[in-house]
Each structure stands twice: as structure tokens, then as C-alpha cells.
mmCIF file of C-alpha atoms and ligand atoms in Angstrom:
data_model
loop_
_atom_site.group_PDB
_atom_site.id
_atom_site.type_symbol
_atom_site.label_atom_id
_atom_site.label_comp_id
_atom_site.label_asym_id
_atom_site.label_seq_id
_atom_site.Cartn_x
_atom_site.Cartn_y
_atom_site.Cartn_z
ATOM 1 C CA MET A 23 -144.330 -97.748 79.900
ATOM 2 C CA LYS A 24 -141.359 -100.096 79.518
ATOM 3 C CA VAL A 25 -138.003 -98.283 79.372
ATOM 4 C CA GLY A 26 -134.819 -100.080 78.266
ATOM 5 C CA PHE A 27 -131.442 -98.730 79.392
ATOM 6 C CA ILE A 28 -128.283 -100.008 77.667
ATOM 7 C CA GLY A 29 -124.933 -98.876 79.117
ATOM 8 C CA VAL A 30 -125.236 -98.240 82.851
ATOM 9 C CA GLY A 31 -121.665 -97.125 83.620
ATOM 10 C CA ASN A 32 -120.407 -93.962 85.335
ATOM 11 C CA MET A 33 -123.101 -91.789 83.715
ATOM 12 C CA GLY A 34 -125.771 -94.220 82.524
ATOM 13 C CA GLY A 35 -125.901 -95.959 85.917
ATOM 14 C CA PRO A 36 -126.959 -92.981 88.040
ATOM 15 C CA MET A 37 -129.282 -91.625 85.322
ATOM 16 C CA CYS A 38 -130.977 -95.023 85.025
ATOM 17 C CA ARG A 39 -131.340 -95.251 88.813
ATOM 18 C CA ASN A 40 -133.021 -91.844 88.863
ATOM 19 C CA ILE A 41 -135.573 -93.073 86.306
ATOM 20 C CA ILE A 42 -136.215 -96.092 88.558
ATOM 21 C CA ARG A 43 -136.590 -93.849 91.648
ATOM 22 C CA ASN A 44 -138.572 -91.001 90.081
ATOM 23 C CA THR A 45 -141.037 -92.729 87.724
ATOM 24 C CA ASN A 46 -143.236 -95.787 87.778
ATOM 25 C CA HIS A 47 -141.925 -97.035 84.437
ATOM 26 C CA GLU A 48 -140.768 -100.614 84.239
ATOM 27 C CA VAL A 49 -137.011 -100.414 83.591
ATOM 28 C CA VAL A 50 -134.988 -103.139 81.836
ATOM 29 C CA VAL A 51 -131.195 -102.761 81.816
ATOM 30 C CA PHE A 52 -128.353 -104.294 79.839
ATOM 31 C CA ASP A 53 -124.604 -103.756 80.189
ATOM 32 C CA LEU A 54 -121.532 -105.903 79.540
ATOM 33 C CA SER A 55 -120.580 -105.394 83.208
ATOM 34 C CA PRO A 56 -122.633 -107.533 85.643
ATOM 35 C CA GLU A 57 -121.763 -105.200 88.577
ATOM 36 C CA ALA A 58 -123.129 -102.204 86.668
ATOM 37 C CA VAL A 59 -126.354 -104.119 85.979
ATOM 38 C CA LYS A 60 -126.645 -105.210 89.624
ATOM 39 C CA ALA A 61 -126.501 -101.608 90.877
ATOM 40 C CA CYS A 62 -129.717 -101.026 88.906
ATOM 41 C CA THR A 63 -131.504 -104.337 89.524
ATOM 42 C CA ASP A 64 -130.906 -103.818 93.265
ATOM 43 C CA LEU A 65 -133.182 -100.763 92.935
ATOM 44 C CA GLY A 66 -135.953 -102.632 91.119
ATOM 45 C CA ALA A 67 -134.965 -102.773 87.429
ATOM 46 C CA SER A 68 -135.014 -106.107 85.649
ATOM 47 C CA SER A 69 -132.059 -107.370 83.681
ATOM 48 C CA GLY A 70 -132.173 -107.953 79.906
ATOM 49 C CA THR A 71 -130.175 -110.756 78.309
ATOM 50 C CA SER A 72 -128.865 -108.764 75.313
ATOM 51 C CA VAL A 73 -129.269 -105.546 73.344
ATOM 52 C CA ALA A 74 -131.754 -107.383 71.104
ATOM 53 C CA ASP A 75 -133.774 -108.583 74.103
ATOM 54 C CA VAL A 76 -134.063 -105.058 75.574
ATOM 55 C CA ALA A 77 -134.811 -103.470 72.189
ATOM 56 C CA SER A 78 -137.542 -105.957 71.288
ATOM 57 C CA ARG A 79 -139.603 -105.533 74.460
ATOM 58 C CA CYS A 80 -139.347 -101.831 75.380
ATOM 59 C CA ASP A 81 -141.331 -98.765 74.273
ATOM 60 C CA VAL A 82 -138.360 -96.449 74.795
ATOM 61 C CA VAL A 83 -134.737 -97.588 74.516
ATOM 62 C CA ILE A 84 -132.029 -95.382 76.036
ATOM 63 C CA THR A 85 -128.257 -95.787 75.526
ATOM 64 C CA SER A 86 -125.253 -94.285 77.331
ATOM 65 C CA LEU A 87 -122.217 -95.832 75.640
ATOM 66 C CA PRO A 88 -118.518 -94.882 75.521
ATOM 67 C CA VAL A 89 -117.568 -94.130 71.896
ATOM 68 C CA PRO A 90 -119.261 -93.681 68.479
ATOM 69 C CA ARG A 91 -117.999 -97.077 67.228
ATOM 70 C CA ILE A 92 -119.848 -98.862 70.051
ATOM 71 C CA VAL A 93 -122.936 -96.676 69.592
ATOM 72 C CA GLU A 94 -123.063 -97.629 65.895
ATOM 73 C CA GLU A 95 -122.518 -101.300 66.743
ATOM 74 C CA VAL A 96 -125.294 -101.366 69.360
ATOM 75 C CA THR A 97 -127.720 -99.368 67.223
ATOM 76 C CA LEU A 98 -127.138 -100.383 63.592
ATOM 77 C CA GLY A 99 -125.050 -103.565 63.957
ATOM 78 C CA ALA A 100 -126.151 -107.195 63.907
ATOM 79 C CA GLY A 101 -128.342 -107.932 66.923
ATOM 80 C CA GLY A 102 -128.677 -104.188 67.480
ATOM 81 C CA ILE A 103 -131.553 -101.854 68.283
ATOM 82 C CA ALA A 104 -132.614 -101.030 64.698
ATOM 83 C CA GLU A 105 -132.825 -104.712 63.839
ATOM 84 C CA ASN A 106 -134.863 -105.660 66.914
ATOM 85 C CA ALA A 107 -137.024 -102.752 68.104
ATOM 86 C CA LYS A 108 -140.670 -102.602 67.056
ATOM 87 C CA PRO A 109 -141.724 -99.785 64.684
ATOM 88 C CA GLY A 110 -142.916 -96.869 66.831
ATOM 89 C CA THR A 111 -140.220 -97.450 69.470
ATOM 90 C CA VAL A 112 -138.452 -94.293 70.639
ATOM 91 C CA PHE A 113 -134.659 -94.445 70.788
ATOM 92 C CA ILE A 114 -132.783 -91.894 72.936
ATOM 93 C CA ASP A 115 -128.978 -91.774 72.852
ATOM 94 C CA LEU A 116 -127.345 -89.983 75.809
ATOM 95 C CA SER A 117 -123.776 -90.736 74.622
ATOM 96 C CA THR A 118 -121.417 -88.095 73.240
ATOM 97 C CA ASN A 119 -121.036 -88.586 69.472
ATOM 98 C CA SER A 120 -120.209 -86.551 66.413
ATOM 99 C CA PRO A 121 -123.160 -84.894 64.641
ATOM 100 C CA ALA A 122 -122.365 -87.144 61.636
ATOM 101 C CA THR A 123 -122.740 -90.300 63.754
ATOM 102 C CA ALA A 124 -126.031 -89.051 65.200
ATOM 103 C CA LYS A 125 -127.350 -88.377 61.693
ATOM 104 C CA ARG A 126 -126.223 -91.785 60.408
ATOM 105 C CA VAL A 127 -127.831 -93.614 63.328
ATOM 106 C CA ASN A 128 -131.007 -91.561 62.879
ATOM 107 C CA GLU A 129 -131.239 -92.605 59.211
ATOM 108 C CA GLY A 130 -130.877 -96.280 60.191
ATOM 109 C CA MET A 131 -133.585 -95.919 62.840
ATOM 110 C CA LYS A 132 -135.927 -94.003 60.543
ATOM 111 C CA ALA A 133 -135.720 -96.804 57.965
ATOM 112 C CA LYS A 134 -137.155 -99.157 60.631
ATOM 113 C CA GLY A 135 -139.887 -96.787 61.823
ATOM 114 C CA ILE A 136 -138.000 -95.949 65.044
ATOM 115 C CA GLN A 137 -138.014 -92.343 66.253
ATOM 116 C CA MET A 138 -134.721 -91.012 67.564
ATOM 117 C CA LEU A 139 -133.596 -88.239 69.881
ATOM 118 C CA GLU A 140 -129.880 -87.594 70.341
ATOM 119 C CA ALA A 141 -129.574 -86.316 73.877
ATOM 120 C CA PRO A 142 -125.985 -85.856 75.096
ATOM 121 C CA VAL A 143 -125.630 -84.765 78.696
ATOM 122 C CA SER A 144 -123.332 -82.477 80.674
ATOM 123 C CA GLY A 145 -122.602 -82.163 84.383
ATOM 124 C CA GLY A 146 -120.482 -85.191 85.213
ATOM 125 C CA THR A 147 -121.204 -88.046 87.569
ATOM 126 C CA ALA A 148 -122.091 -85.787 90.527
ATOM 127 C CA ARG A 149 -124.963 -84.152 88.653
ATOM 128 C CA ALA A 150 -125.969 -87.457 87.045
ATOM 129 C CA LYS A 151 -126.368 -88.751 90.616
ATOM 130 C CA ASP A 152 -128.270 -85.783 92.042
ATOM 131 C CA GLY A 153 -130.513 -85.553 88.975
ATOM 132 C CA THR A 154 -129.476 -82.043 87.867
ATOM 133 C CA ILE A 155 -127.691 -83.044 84.673
ATOM 134 C CA VAL A 156 -128.215 -80.844 81.573
ATOM 135 C CA ILE A 157 -129.545 -82.571 78.454
ATOM 136 C CA MET A 158 -129.196 -81.012 74.987
ATOM 137 C CA VAL A 159 -131.541 -82.648 72.535
ATOM 138 C CA GLY A 160 -131.584 -82.927 68.752
ATOM 139 C CA GLY A 161 -134.573 -84.424 66.975
ATOM 140 C CA ASP A 162 -138.191 -83.956 65.989
ATOM 141 C CA ALA A 163 -139.960 -81.375 68.206
ATOM 142 C CA LYS A 164 -143.055 -83.553 68.669
ATOM 143 C CA VAL A 165 -141.012 -86.589 69.733
ATOM 144 C CA PHE A 166 -139.092 -84.273 72.077
ATOM 145 C CA GLU A 167 -142.295 -82.970 73.711
ATOM 146 C CA GLN A 168 -143.699 -86.486 74.101
ATOM 147 C CA ASN A 169 -140.568 -87.700 75.870
ATOM 148 C CA LEU A 170 -139.865 -84.578 77.930
ATOM 149 C CA PRO A 171 -141.366 -86.010 81.166
ATOM 150 C CA LEU A 172 -139.032 -89.016 80.911
ATOM 151 C CA LEU A 173 -135.989 -86.791 80.233
ATOM 152 C CA LYS A 174 -136.969 -84.499 83.112
ATOM 153 C CA SER A 175 -137.214 -87.451 85.499
ATOM 154 C CA PHE A 176 -133.413 -87.674 85.631
ATOM 155 C CA SER A 177 -132.210 -84.154 84.804
ATOM 156 C CA GLY A 178 -132.266 -80.487 85.795
ATOM 157 C CA GLU A 179 -132.347 -78.669 82.463
ATOM 158 C CA VAL A 180 -133.500 -80.071 79.118
ATOM 159 C CA ILE A 181 -132.943 -77.906 76.029
ATOM 160 C CA HIS A 182 -134.249 -78.750 72.560
ATOM 161 C CA MET A 183 -131.489 -77.592 70.190
ATOM 162 C CA GLY A 184 -133.208 -78.350 66.849
ATOM 163 C CA ASP A 185 -132.768 -81.165 64.335
ATOM 164 C CA ILE A 186 -130.656 -84.277 64.849
ATOM 165 C CA GLY A 187 -126.993 -83.210 64.971
ATOM 166 C CA TYR A 188 -127.444 -80.019 66.974
ATOM 167 C CA GLY A 189 -127.451 -81.890 70.309
ATOM 168 C CA SER A 190 -123.996 -83.303 69.548
ATOM 169 C CA THR A 191 -122.836 -79.973 68.167
ATOM 170 C CA ALA A 192 -123.744 -78.213 71.442
ATOM 171 C CA LYS A 193 -122.132 -80.968 73.505
ATOM 172 C CA LEU A 194 -118.817 -80.921 71.600
ATOM 173 C CA ILE A 195 -118.564 -77.122 71.763
ATOM 174 C CA ASN A 196 -119.305 -77.200 75.502
ATOM 175 C CA ASN A 197 -116.734 -79.901 76.207
ATOM 176 C CA MET A 198 -114.051 -78.237 74.119
ATOM 177 C CA LEU A 199 -114.490 -75.172 76.313
ATOM 178 C CA ALA A 200 -114.442 -77.227 79.534
ATOM 179 C CA PHE A 201 -111.228 -79.094 78.576
ATOM 180 C CA CYS A 202 -109.489 -75.835 77.617
ATOM 181 C CA ASN A 203 -110.388 -74.523 81.082
ATOM 182 C CA SER A 204 -109.085 -77.727 82.712
ATOM 183 C CA ALA A 205 -105.793 -77.569 80.820
ATOM 184 C CA ALA A 206 -105.335 -73.925 81.845
ATOM 185 C CA ALA A 207 -106.121 -74.981 85.425
ATOM 186 C CA ALA A 208 -103.331 -77.588 85.313
ATOM 187 C CA GLU A 209 -100.847 -74.927 84.244
ATOM 188 C CA ALA A 210 -102.137 -72.441 86.806
ATOM 189 C CA LEU A 211 -101.862 -74.923 89.686
ATOM 190 C CA MET A 212 -98.287 -75.814 88.744
ATOM 191 C CA ILE A 213 -97.360 -72.121 88.789
ATOM 192 C CA GLY A 214 -99.013 -71.933 92.222
ATOM 193 C CA LYS A 215 -97.070 -74.961 93.437
ATOM 194 C CA ARG A 216 -93.727 -73.570 92.298
ATOM 195 C CA SER A 217 -94.457 -70.185 93.877
ATOM 196 C CA GLY A 218 -94.776 -71.738 97.319
ATOM 197 C CA ILE A 219 -98.242 -70.254 97.870
ATOM 198 C CA ASP A 220 -100.714 -72.133 100.123
ATOM 199 C CA LEU A 221 -102.560 -74.180 97.486
ATOM 200 C CA LYS A 222 -105.716 -74.573 99.591
ATOM 201 C CA LYS A 223 -105.950 -70.798 99.922
ATOM 202 C CA LEU A 224 -105.198 -70.279 96.208
ATOM 203 C CA ASP A 225 -107.971 -72.770 95.428
ATOM 204 C CA ALA A 226 -110.377 -70.912 97.740
ATOM 205 C CA VAL A 227 -109.564 -67.646 95.939
ATOM 206 C CA ILE A 228 -110.068 -69.073 92.448
ATOM 207 C CA ARG A 229 -113.331 -70.765 93.409
ATOM 208 C CA ASN A 230 -114.658 -67.340 94.460
ATOM 209 C CA ALA A 231 -112.990 -65.249 91.772
ATOM 210 C CA SER A 232 -112.950 -64.736 88.019
ATOM 211 C CA GLY A 233 -110.717 -67.749 87.282
ATOM 212 C CA MET A 234 -113.448 -70.174 88.350
ATOM 213 C CA SER A 235 -114.979 -72.614 85.871
ATOM 214 C CA THR A 236 -116.329 -76.148 85.995
ATOM 215 C CA GLY A 237 -113.158 -77.276 84.197
ATOM 216 C CA TYR A 238 -111.056 -75.668 86.945
ATOM 217 C CA ALA A 239 -113.216 -77.059 89.760
ATOM 218 C CA ASN A 240 -113.084 -80.635 88.463
ATOM 219 C CA LEU A 241 -109.356 -80.639 87.792
ATOM 220 C CA SER A 242 -108.330 -78.888 91.004
ATOM 221 C CA ALA A 243 -110.462 -81.165 93.227
ATOM 222 C CA LYS A 244 -108.825 -84.290 91.804
ATOM 223 C CA THR A 245 -105.320 -82.808 91.643
ATOM 224 C CA LEU A 246 -105.173 -81.364 95.150
ATOM 225 C CA ALA A 247 -106.500 -84.656 96.546
ATOM 226 C CA GLY A 248 -104.168 -86.709 94.323
ATOM 227 C CA ASN A 249 -107.132 -88.887 93.329
ATOM 228 C CA PHE A 250 -107.257 -89.635 89.609
ATOM 229 C CA GLU A 251 -109.725 -92.496 89.727
ATOM 230 C CA ALA A 252 -111.927 -92.000 86.670
ATOM 231 C CA THR A 253 -115.322 -90.418 86.980
ATOM 232 C CA PHE A 254 -114.728 -89.144 83.419
ATOM 233 C CA ALA A 255 -111.984 -91.157 81.753
ATOM 234 C CA LEU A 256 -109.223 -89.352 79.848
ATOM 235 C CA ASP A 257 -109.912 -91.684 76.891
ATOM 236 C CA LEU A 258 -113.489 -90.357 76.706
ATOM 237 C CA ALA A 259 -112.369 -86.724 77.079
ATOM 238 C CA HIS A 260 -109.837 -87.301 74.286
ATOM 239 C CA LYS A 261 -112.644 -88.756 72.129
ATOM 240 C CA ASP A 262 -114.803 -85.676 72.750
ATOM 241 C CA LEU A 263 -112.017 -83.210 71.951
ATOM 242 C CA ARG A 264 -111.034 -85.150 68.827
ATOM 243 C CA LEU A 265 -114.649 -84.959 67.624
ATOM 244 C CA ALA A 266 -114.771 -81.226 68.439
ATOM 245 C CA LEU A 267 -111.567 -80.604 66.471
ATOM 246 C CA GLU A 268 -112.900 -82.609 63.511
ATOM 247 C CA MET A 269 -116.066 -80.511 63.609
ATOM 248 C CA ALA A 270 -114.006 -77.292 63.748
ATOM 249 C CA ASP A 271 -111.991 -78.496 60.739
ATOM 250 C CA GLU A 272 -115.129 -79.342 58.767
ATOM 251 C CA LEU A 273 -116.496 -75.873 59.531
ATOM 252 C CA GLY A 274 -113.223 -74.168 58.574
ATOM 253 C CA VAL A 275 -112.548 -72.762 62.025
ATOM 254 C CA PRO A 276 -108.792 -72.830 62.646
ATOM 255 C CA GLY A 277 -108.009 -73.565 66.287
ATOM 256 C CA LEU A 278 -105.156 -72.251 68.408
ATOM 257 C CA ILE A 279 -106.069 -73.272 71.932
ATOM 258 C CA ALA A 280 -107.975 -76.567 71.631
ATOM 259 C CA PRO A 281 -105.231 -78.242 69.516
ATOM 260 C CA GLN A 282 -102.718 -77.480 72.299
ATOM 261 C CA VAL A 283 -105.040 -79.134 74.805
ATOM 262 C CA MET A 284 -105.280 -82.111 72.458
ATOM 263 C CA SER A 285 -101.475 -82.416 72.571
ATOM 264 C CA LEU A 286 -101.579 -82.366 76.376
ATOM 265 C CA MET A 287 -104.193 -85.144 76.352
ATOM 266 C CA ARG A 288 -102.136 -87.150 73.860
ATOM 267 C CA MET A 289 -99.088 -86.905 76.094
ATOM 268 C CA ALA A 290 -101.100 -88.020 79.138
ATOM 269 C CA ARG A 291 -102.503 -90.975 77.175
ATOM 270 C CA GLY A 292 -98.976 -91.778 75.980
ATOM 271 C CA MET A 293 -98.012 -91.973 79.655
ATOM 272 C CA GLY A 294 -100.600 -94.750 80.040
ATOM 273 C CA LEU A 295 -103.235 -92.594 81.758
ATOM 274 C CA GLY A 296 -106.126 -93.163 79.317
ATOM 275 C CA SER A 297 -108.307 -94.991 81.815
ATOM 276 C CA SER A 298 -107.522 -92.526 84.633
ATOM 277 C CA ASP A 299 -109.656 -89.444 85.093
ATOM 278 C CA SER A 300 -109.362 -86.675 82.497
ATOM 279 C CA ALA A 301 -107.849 -84.519 85.274
ATOM 280 C CA SER A 302 -104.697 -86.609 84.876
ATOM 281 C CA MET A 303 -103.726 -84.146 82.125
ATOM 282 C CA VAL A 304 -102.026 -82.391 85.054
ATOM 283 C CA ARG A 305 -99.709 -85.429 85.445
ATOM 284 C CA VAL A 306 -97.874 -84.269 82.292
ATOM 285 C CA TYR A 307 -96.817 -81.076 84.124
ATOM 286 C CA GLU A 308 -96.103 -82.971 87.333
ATOM 287 C CA THR A 309 -93.951 -85.569 85.580
ATOM 288 C CA ALA A 310 -92.082 -83.052 83.415
ATOM 289 C CA LEU A 311 -91.287 -80.815 86.385
ATOM 290 C CA GLY A 312 -90.725 -83.645 88.862
ATOM 291 C CA GLU A 313 -93.157 -82.507 91.538
ATOM 292 C CA ASP A 314 -96.745 -83.293 92.448
ATOM 293 C CA ILE A 315 -99.354 -80.636 93.176
ATOM 294 C CA ARG A 316 -101.118 -81.713 96.364
ATOM 295 C CA ALA A 317 -102.749 -79.824 99.210
HETATM 296 P P1 LIG B 406 -118.481 -95.750 81.150
HETATM 297 O O1 LIG B 406 -117.393 -96.450 80.422
HETATM 298 O O2 LIG B 406 -118.399 -95.570 82.633
HETATM 299 O O3 LIG B 406 -119.897 -96.472 80.837
HETATM 300 C C1 LIG B 406 -120.218 -97.063 79.613
HETATM 301 C C2 LIG B 406 -120.916 -98.386 79.886
HETATM 302 O O4 LIG B 406 -121.269 -98.979 78.632
HETATM 303 C C3 LIG B 406 -120.023 -99.405 80.623
HETATM 304 O O5 LIG B 406 -120.683 -99.861 81.797
HETATM 305 C C4 LIG B 406 -119.816 -100.520 79.602
HETATM 306 O O6 LIG B 406 -119.737 -101.805 80.191
HETATM 307 C C5 LIG B 406 -121.071 -100.377 78.746
HETATM 308 N N1 LIG B 406 -120.923 -100.949 77.412
HETATM 309 C C6 LIG B 406 -119.883 -100.816 76.555
HETATM 310 N N2 LIG B 406 -120.140 -101.493 75.420
HETATM 311 C C7 LIG B 406 -121.360 -102.054 75.570
HETATM 312 C C8 LIG B 406 -122.177 -102.872 74.733
HETATM 313 N N3 LIG B 406 -121.762 -103.251 73.525
HETATM 314 N N4 LIG B 406 -123.370 -103.275 75.214
HETATM 315 C C9 LIG B 406 -123.793 -102.901 76.449
HETATM 316 N N5 LIG B 406 -123.064 -102.124 77.292
HETATM 317 C C10 LIG B 406 -121.865 -101.708 76.839
HETATM 318 O O7 LIG B 406 -118.636 -94.344 80.412
HETATM 319 P P2 LIG B 406 -119.405 -93.041 80.961
HETATM 320 O O8 LIG B 406 -118.413 -92.158 81.637
HETATM 321 O O9 LIG B 406 -120.642 -93.471 81.661
HETATM 322 O O10 LIG B 406 -119.765 -92.331 79.578
HETATM 323 C C11 LIG B 406 -120.874 -92.737 78.780
HETATM 324 C C12 LIG B 406 -121.113 -91.670 77.721
HETATM 325 O O11 LIG B 406 -121.442 -90.424 78.364
HETATM 326 C C13 LIG B 406 -119.883 -91.391 76.856
HETATM 327 O O12 LIG B 406 -120.298 -91.163 75.535
HETATM 328 C C14 LIG B 406 -119.278 -90.147 77.486
HETATM 329 O O13 LIG B 406 -118.524 -89.398 76.556
HETATM 330 C C15 LIG B 406 -120.529 -89.419 77.949
HETATM 331 N N6 LIG B 406 -120.351 -88.495 79.081
HETATM 332 C C16 LIG B 406 -119.592 -88.844 80.182
HETATM 333 C C17 LIG B 406 -119.479 -87.947 81.245
HETATM 334 C C18 LIG B 406 -118.686 -88.283 82.505
HETATM 335 O O14 LIG B 406 -118.457 -87.369 83.316
HETATM 336 N N7 LIG B 406 -118.286 -89.529 82.728
HETATM 337 C C19 LIG B 406 -120.142 -86.719 81.205
HETATM 338 C C20 LIG B 406 -120.929 -86.412 80.105
HETATM 339 C C21 LIG B 406 -121.026 -87.303 79.047
#
């Protein structure tokens, strides 16, 4: 089978490379970044010349793209997947979108005889690399079953959530929770810093106690090392939380905690940290209080 992969960045790159390593599918990649493409062609993939080129000659086309605007452009726009893929092609989107975007893209694909699965992922770059990422899938159950071996070739857990829209819904709820935990971690670490406690020991306690969460673990690792190079950019985290808050609004769920985290993210972006890692939320505390949290 010929598998196209469009968007081989921080997440798409390692997931694509696991497909190359773990299957005998022929993989064709396209990305605006030549270095990102090279990291996949070095492992045996071939390079497509455009979205249209990849879409027109693959049986399955996978995308992992930054924001809904780009996903819509690459899928429904001129020269995009819907315009160029053959009827019967399967389209799988691993990006994080709103349920409304997923449904809109699905309608556009359906009109061209293309079957779509929305399949956002969770686990960050580390789990994308080691192939244990979690995939939450919305779409037709039969299409899901047919493509399960491909999804399993680069993941740990694959869960079919129901119709198109429920994959994104699960992803946005999950990420809202993770960012709330990260924001609380930033506050907790600053309290620790000011108290004079040994931060390495505090970290060891939390990692083995009830305060532990993935949001804590990610933020504390970056903060204590003072390394905010993006594995998950703040701009993308902000996009996810904005979509989660929009969904909460549409569903009539008033938020107390997530909107505060949104304000923290907005302040960090206002400080010019959008392309730094999402853990740089902690820089708001550090800058306001005039001291860094390092161990
Ligand atoms: P990224 O910016 O590292 O990668 C996106 C890639 O898409 C880049 O290489 C970019 O060059 C490419 N691209 C952009 N526009 C393109 C176009 N028009 N045609 C072809 N390629 C194009 O982002 P990422 O961190 O890999 O995130 C990808 C998606 O996965 C996002 O939707 C994000 O929210 C989601 N996600 C990220 C993480 C994480 O930890 N980084 C975790 C889970 C989900």
C-alpha cells in the first residue's frame, strides 16, 4: 500500500518514521520544511513534490498539521487533498482540530468519495518517538477497522470514539485537563522555589505522590532544566485550549479554571514566547517575581 504523510514536524516526523520502520508500506512525504522531509527520506521514504502530488498517488493520506486553518487549506483548498485524491482514498488527520473543523473537512472529503478518520493523538514527542502514542479516532467503524493495523504501527493505544467529531472532542477535553495541571505545576514550583526547599527533592516527592500528572511532569522537567525549546509549542497549546473553551461555551459549560489558564498562556504569548515550549507558561511567574526556578 502507498501511504502519503503530509506534515512531518515534531509529531508527524516520528510517527511517519515509525510507519517506515514498522511496516512495508511505501511512504511518500511532503512538508514545507526540507529538513523535516530529509529526516524521513533518510529512512527510506520518498519525497512528494506537493500536497496534490502526494494525494493523487497514495491509497492512504495522513496529515499532522499545526492549526485548523492550515488543515482546511491542505484538505479542502486549491491544490488540496479533496481536489486531488482518487475516490476510495482514505484520509486520516492526526492534527488537533475543533469537532466543527473535522466535520466540515469530512463533508468535503465525502463529496469526493474519500473516506475520512479524524485521529488526534496524545503523548507528546517522546511517545510519538517510542511508538506508544494514544490515538482517539472519530469516523466510520468499518473504515476504522480496516485502517487499525496502520494506526497500530505507530501507536500504543487506539480508541474508536464514535462518529467524526468525537475524536477531537476527546482530544480537547484531555488537553484542557493537561494544561490546567501544567499551570498548577508552575504555581506550585514557584511556591517551592520561594520556600527554599530543595527543588530536586520536591520534584522527586511529587513524581511519586498524589500531585503527579503528565502536565506536571512535562512542565517541571523543562522548568528545572531551564530548557524551553519547543517540543510542543505554546502557540499550539494556546490553539488547543482556545478550541476547548469554544467547545465548552457551545455546550453551555461555564469554566472557572481553564479560562485562568488561558490568561496565563496569553500573557506568556504576549511576552513573545509563542514559539517556545508550552512549559514557558512558568516564565510569567518567573518574570513577575524576578526569579527563575532551576534545579
Ligand atoms: P510542528 O509545527 O512541529 O509540525 C507541523 C509541520 O507541518 C511542520 O513541519 C510544518 O512545516 C508542516 N506544514 C505546515 N504547513 C504545511 C503545509 N501547508 N503543507 C505541508 N506541510 C506543512 O507541529 P507539531 O508539534 O508536530 O503538531 C502537529 C499537530 O499535532 C498539531 O495539530 C498539534 O496540536 C498536534 N499535537 C502536538 C503535540 C506535541 O507534543 N507537539 C502533541 C499532540 C498533538
